[in-house]
XYZ file of C-alpha atoms in Angstrom:
401
model
C 176.691 191.401 17.336
C 175.010 189.307 19.766
C 171.459 188.681 19.264
C 169.783 190.390 21.988
C 171.606 194.077 21.569
C 169.168 196.933 20.879
C 168.212 196.798 17.315
C 167.560 200.273 16.093
C 167.690 201.841 12.269
C 170.137 204.573 11.774
C 168.266 205.689 9.194
C 168.484 209.757 9.920
C 171.237 209.829 12.406
C 173.574 212.329 12.552
C 177.430 211.219 11.647
C 179.172 211.692 14.455
C 182.571 213.685 13.736
C 185.249 211.611 15.128
C 189.223 213.198 15.690
C 192.412 211.848 16.377
C 194.966 213.491 18.292
C 197.432 210.430 18.984
C 200.064 213.093 16.571
C 199.721 215.562 18.674
C 199.936 215.206 22.382
C 202.134 212.556 24.445
C 204.717 210.381 22.794
C 203.053 210.774 19.249
C 204.103 214.334 18.799
C 207.847 213.477 19.508
C 208.317 210.256 17.619
C 210.016 210.491 13.972
C 208.195 211.266 11.150
C 208.255 208.143 9.456
C 206.869 206.830 12.416
C 203.766 209.443 12.886
C 202.436 209.275 8.751
C 202.319 205.386 9.652
C 200.152 205.791 12.303
C 198.471 208.856 10.279
C 197.570 206.322 7.574
C 196.713 203.424 9.823
C 194.372 205.889 10.986
C 192.842 207.392 7.292
C 192.512 203.156 6.929
C 190.413 203.112 10.199
C 188.134 205.248 9.189
C 188.288 208.358 11.404
C 187.039 211.263 10.224
C 190.351 213.925 11.454
C 193.514 213.871 13.048
C 195.602 216.470 14.751
C 199.318 216.855 13.407
C 200.386 219.015 15.554
C 201.584 222.924 15.772
C 203.429 223.182 12.371
C 204.266 227.341 12.613
C 205.787 226.246 15.924
C 207.524 223.310 15.484
C 209.845 222.056 12.051
C 208.568 218.313 13.297
C 204.899 218.967 12.645
C 205.878 220.659 9.698
C 207.824 217.645 8.324
C 204.394 215.700 8.899
C 202.452 217.775 7.390
C 204.239 217.885 3.760
C 205.230 214.387 3.874
C 200.745 213.778 4.389
C 199.893 215.336 1.411
C 198.665 213.498 -1.339
C 198.988 210.440 1.001
C 195.708 210.004 3.335
C 192.522 208.689 1.157
C 190.305 210.485 3.217
C 191.384 211.905 6.379
C 190.738 215.341 7.560
C 194.408 216.867 8.309
C 193.877 219.035 11.201
C 196.874 221.272 12.188
C 196.898 223.753 15.920
C 197.696 226.551 16.922
C 198.084 228.872 19.352
C 196.267 233.287 18.702
C 199.781 234.595 19.076
C 200.905 231.885 15.930
C 198.295 232.562 13.766
C 199.698 235.145 11.550
C 202.744 232.319 10.703
C 200.153 229.969 10.658
C 198.311 232.160 7.892
C 201.250 232.748 6.281
C 202.287 229.004 5.631
C 198.959 227.860 4.324
C 198.856 230.923 1.880
C 202.061 229.455 0.474
C 200.982 226.133 -0.309
C 203.483 224.282 -0.508
C 202.445 221.307 1.979
C 199.176 221.896 1.715
C 198.745 221.746 -2.375
C 197.426 218.505 -3.884
C 196.648 216.958 -0.623
C 193.802 215.935 1.472
C 191.974 219.011 3.058
C 193.347 220.739 5.823
C 191.494 222.768 8.873
C 192.683 224.823 11.902
C 192.731 224.286 15.593
C 192.608 227.685 17.920
C 193.158 227.212 21.290
C 192.332 231.085 22.393
C 193.379 229.855 26.169
C 197.065 229.626 25.733
C 198.269 233.164 24.857
C 200.771 234.722 26.861
C 199.246 238.183 26.348
C 195.699 237.351 28.615
C 197.560 236.920 31.189
C 198.951 240.956 30.668
C 195.251 241.801 30.092
C 194.851 241.521 26.571
C 191.111 240.851 26.104
C 190.706 237.785 24.599
C 187.755 238.570 22.146
C 189.959 240.775 20.620
C 192.918 238.941 20.025
C 190.643 235.449 18.643
C 188.612 237.830 16.474
C 191.941 238.862 15.639
C 193.569 235.190 14.821
C 190.377 233.887 13.321
C 189.694 236.347 10.195
C 193.627 235.741 9.274
C 193.340 232.593 9.453
C 189.369 232.035 7.686
C 190.157 232.973 4.390
C 193.288 229.973 4.337
C 191.445 226.830 6.064
C 188.587 225.951 7.832
C 188.816 227.026 11.206
C 187.593 225.657 14.824
C 187.469 227.197 17.860
C 189.059 225.278 21.390
C 187.130 227.004 24.256
C 188.745 225.121 27.453
C 186.441 223.732 29.407
C 187.477 225.747 32.338
C 185.664 228.669 31.102
C 182.505 227.198 31.793
C 183.057 229.222 35.261
C 182.983 232.258 33.586
C 179.670 231.651 31.534
C 179.157 235.314 30.308
C 182.973 235.448 28.892
C 182.488 232.360 27.331
C 179.496 233.429 25.874
C 181.248 236.558 24.494
C 183.947 234.485 22.950
C 181.753 232.086 21.110
C 179.474 235.220 19.778
C 183.070 236.409 18.672
C 184.375 233.076 16.591
C 180.783 232.666 15.363
C 180.708 236.487 14.037
C 184.405 236.865 12.730
C 183.869 233.165 11.130
C 184.877 230.021 12.642
C 183.879 226.740 10.992
C 182.900 224.650 14.888
C 183.642 224.861 18.600
C 186.079 222.317 20.409
C 184.937 222.062 23.904
C 188.397 220.961 25.502
C 188.301 219.617 29.091
C 192.282 219.670 29.495
C 192.436 219.358 33.065
C 190.395 216.075 33.606
C 187.535 218.063 35.822
C 184.372 217.822 34.387
C 181.737 215.393 35.406
C 179.456 214.039 32.926
C 176.393 217.090 33.863
C 178.694 219.186 33.773
C 179.946 218.574 30.382
C 176.162 218.131 29.374
C 175.612 221.578 30.607
C 177.813 222.846 28.816
C 177.698 221.832 25.431
C 173.591 222.434 26.369
C 175.032 225.766 26.294
C 176.525 226.126 23.588
C 173.843 224.218 21.350
C 171.295 227.514 22.828
C 173.922 229.987 21.043
C 175.303 228.495 17.920
C 171.715 225.670 16.967
C 172.347 223.762 15.002
C 174.516 224.550 11.978
C 177.566 225.168 13.950
C 179.197 221.922 14.726
C 180.165 221.421 18.199
C 182.861 218.472 19.686
C 183.391 217.596 23.017
C 187.582 216.566 24.324
C 187.931 215.465 27.351
C 190.674 214.100 29.320
C 190.530 211.096 31.501
C 192.359 212.273 34.917
C 189.496 211.512 36.697
C 188.685 208.386 34.521
C 185.002 209.950 33.576
C 186.739 210.578 29.823
C 184.505 208.075 28.103
C 181.652 209.178 30.305
C 181.782 213.223 29.245
C 182.344 211.970 25.694
C 179.023 210.598 25.836
C 176.770 212.697 27.877
C 178.560 215.888 25.722
C 177.098 213.476 22.328
C 173.191 212.634 23.978
C 173.692 216.420 25.131
C 173.986 217.059 21.460
C 177.482 217.701 20.587
C 178.389 216.405 16.908
C 181.414 214.594 17.839
C 184.767 213.405 19.675
C 188.343 214.357 20.256
C 190.276 211.851 21.699
C 192.989 209.286 20.794
C 192.838 205.638 19.769
C 194.055 203.974 22.832
C 193.598 206.720 25.157
C 197.008 208.003 25.012
C 197.608 211.525 25.498
C 199.811 213.437 28.465
C 198.883 212.369 31.717
C 195.856 210.344 32.549
C 195.064 210.558 28.477
C 192.880 211.291 26.218
C 189.142 209.985 25.196
C 189.908 206.028 23.738
C 188.491 207.077 20.378
C 187.345 203.114 19.966
C 185.685 203.451 23.198
C 183.408 205.628 21.908
C 182.915 205.104 18.626
C 182.286 200.464 19.985
C 179.305 202.887 22.422
C 177.734 204.514 19.190
C 177.806 201.357 17.006
C 176.054 198.773 20.556
C 174.119 201.142 22.174
C 172.021 203.375 19.459
C 168.608 202.718 21.125
C 170.636 205.556 23.817
C 173.713 207.002 21.465
C 171.304 208.304 18.687
C 174.919 208.818 16.128
C 176.695 206.640 13.456
C 180.101 207.098 11.847
C 182.344 205.124 9.759
C 185.132 203.627 11.719
C 185.878 199.923 10.687
C 185.474 198.458 14.379
C 187.077 194.938 12.548
C 190.395 197.342 12.713
C 190.375 198.724 15.942
C 192.601 196.339 17.264
C 195.314 196.620 14.232
C 195.021 200.025 13.945
C 195.970 200.101 18.413
C 198.839 198.058 17.821
C 199.674 199.974 14.736
C 200.541 202.703 17.226
C 201.354 200.684 20.236
C 204.436 199.850 17.692
C 205.377 202.858 16.649
C 205.809 205.028 20.122
C 206.919 202.024 21.929
C 203.893 201.868 24.161
C 202.163 199.329 26.471
C 198.388 200.166 26.170
C 197.710 196.836 28.901
C 196.442 193.584 28.863
C 193.101 194.559 29.670
C 192.211 197.703 27.703
C 188.929 197.704 26.775
C 188.559 196.517 23.057
C 192.361 196.492 22.150
C 194.092 194.115 25.148
C 195.031 190.653 24.593
C 192.639 189.524 27.649
C 189.638 191.472 27.117
C 187.942 188.273 25.119
C 189.066 186.029 27.556
C 187.907 184.857 30.595
C 189.887 181.638 33.417
C 187.092 181.827 35.465
C 185.289 178.836 35.611
C 181.609 180.110 35.931
C 181.774 182.293 33.567
C 184.003 179.876 31.476
C 180.700 177.585 31.741
C 178.371 180.650 31.202
C 180.109 181.641 27.755
C 180.457 177.592 26.660
C 176.781 177.811 26.870
C 175.142 180.950 26.574
C 178.051 183.951 24.864
C 176.250 186.904 25.927
C 175.757 185.740 29.788
C 179.215 187.247 30.308
C 180.474 188.868 27.159
C 178.367 192.060 25.968
C 180.317 192.920 22.928
C 180.814 190.247 20.330
C 184.551 189.459 19.328
C 183.754 188.506 15.571
C 182.621 192.673 15.846
C 186.638 193.401 16.290
C 188.424 190.592 14.205
C 188.817 189.172 17.427
C 187.693 185.519 18.951
C 186.647 184.501 22.542
C 190.039 183.328 24.185
C 188.803 180.808 26.981
C 191.384 180.120 28.814
C 192.933 177.760 31.587
C 194.470 178.321 34.463
C 193.635 177.726 38.422
C 190.190 179.102 38.809
C 189.102 177.347 35.807
C 186.763 174.238 35.410
C 186.181 171.167 34.352
C 184.407 172.636 31.221
C 186.822 174.603 29.352
C 189.253 171.143 29.699
C 186.325 169.193 28.193
C 185.816 171.635 25.392
C 189.551 171.932 24.551
C 189.860 168.085 23.703
C 187.140 167.851 21.863
C 188.142 170.455 19.847
C 191.122 168.352 19.521
C 189.059 165.360 18.137
C 189.485 163.747 22.514
C 186.330 162.957 23.921
C 186.749 162.340 27.500
C 184.009 160.180 29.995
C 183.582 161.392 33.606
C 186.803 159.898 34.892
C 188.547 160.764 32.232
C 187.840 163.932 32.554
C 187.894 164.822 36.153
C 192.175 162.977 35.891
C 192.468 165.826 33.723
C 191.079 168.177 35.599
C 193.005 167.195 39.262
C 196.260 167.092 36.923
C 196.119 170.349 35.557
C 195.153 172.056 39.214
C 198.293 170.025 40.689
C 200.385 171.668 38.574
C 202.225 173.897 39.297
C 201.623 176.476 36.512
C 198.318 175.726 34.629
C 198.557 178.133 32.356
C 200.861 176.421 30.257
C 197.903 173.458 29.015
C 196.563 176.689 27.271
C 198.716 175.321 24.450
C 196.732 172.686 22.717
C 199.677 170.279 22.542
C 200.465 170.488 26.251
C 196.896 169.263 27.023
C 196.996 167.280 24.956
C 200.196 165.882 26.103
C 199.437 165.492 29.845
C 196.218 163.406 28.624
C 198.541 160.786 26.614
C 200.537 160.460 29.854
C 197.177 160.014 31.952
C 195.848 157.253 29.921
C 199.149 155.531 29.853
C 199.624 155.610 33.554
C 201.713 158.425 34.696
C 199.776 160.321 37.075
C 202.351 162.779 37.947
C 201.622 166.369 36.505
C 205.222 167.498 36.099
C 206.704 169.190 33.061
C 205.592 167.834 29.846
C 206.956 168.311 26.926
C 205.994 169.808 23.920
C 204.009 167.419 22.140
C 202.525 167.961 18.462
C 199.228 166.764 18.030
C 199.490 164.500 14.855
C 202.287 163.088 17.417
């Protein structure tokens, strides 16, 4: 990391539980089993604590993934989802073994706000209690609470007390509509913490409809949440889920504010993101924080000059921490500093007049970005040195020519 980032000893920090839902939401839920399994194994290698792999009691494709992943993951916990009405079927499935035998641990996420019986006047507390009692002997049960329930705090408290009394392992605050602001997330986590105490883990799961998912996740962690449920790349329905890579990086880079740690290998984030994007045929975007092609590149002359002399001036994140390199790009707004640096790396040292000639030729070019190819830039310098001042198209010339 850059030398002037805050350094705080991580000893004594809680370990954040980071859960990926790429395979349970959006395109990840409908991809072929082989591609989904590749993603699951990539998440395992990355150091993700757990991954949601769908609804095996309701969707045959998710049951197939559960079976295919048996004995394949090294450390990742497989989490399966179920609506309250599906609890009996899932309990029978887990009780029979089969896809759950000789494999990594399985935990259950019980969604307590999606049962159609609730619209018919059924008692949500009774439904939740009955579902947990069925499932808890088979696997640890996490209860997912819709964040909108915070608008009815007495009902939320009743559900939490019922869940804990029935044997729930932990709670997930899911802002599935992405409506919450960071202050609301922090307040709701604080309310849950006041009920659960420190022994019961609480996870926050923000959606990104307002573009606040990462802010909500960090607010939840600061208020006492133990982890975050999201997705690498922020994939998911609508605007997506909270990007796990952003949360993991904030935890690692700001230990002075986010006093947590995790097991994710930051240097593997880009490789994992590429695997997910390829398997699901999605484009994460060239400016996507941490994962995009351009996030460690700049074509602005002022920024380039600063980066070349003192990187922390314009570069908070160290590319090396993510297995990447800084990219000083040549473009219409580049300055002379980047041209001098590129040519010096190629073994060409220019006097001021020679540098100015190269700069003017690049700026006159119809496509300055082509000179990001060092061979093109060297070829231009040779043409100018030979007396050809026209910066038209140049043939690709190897540096050794």
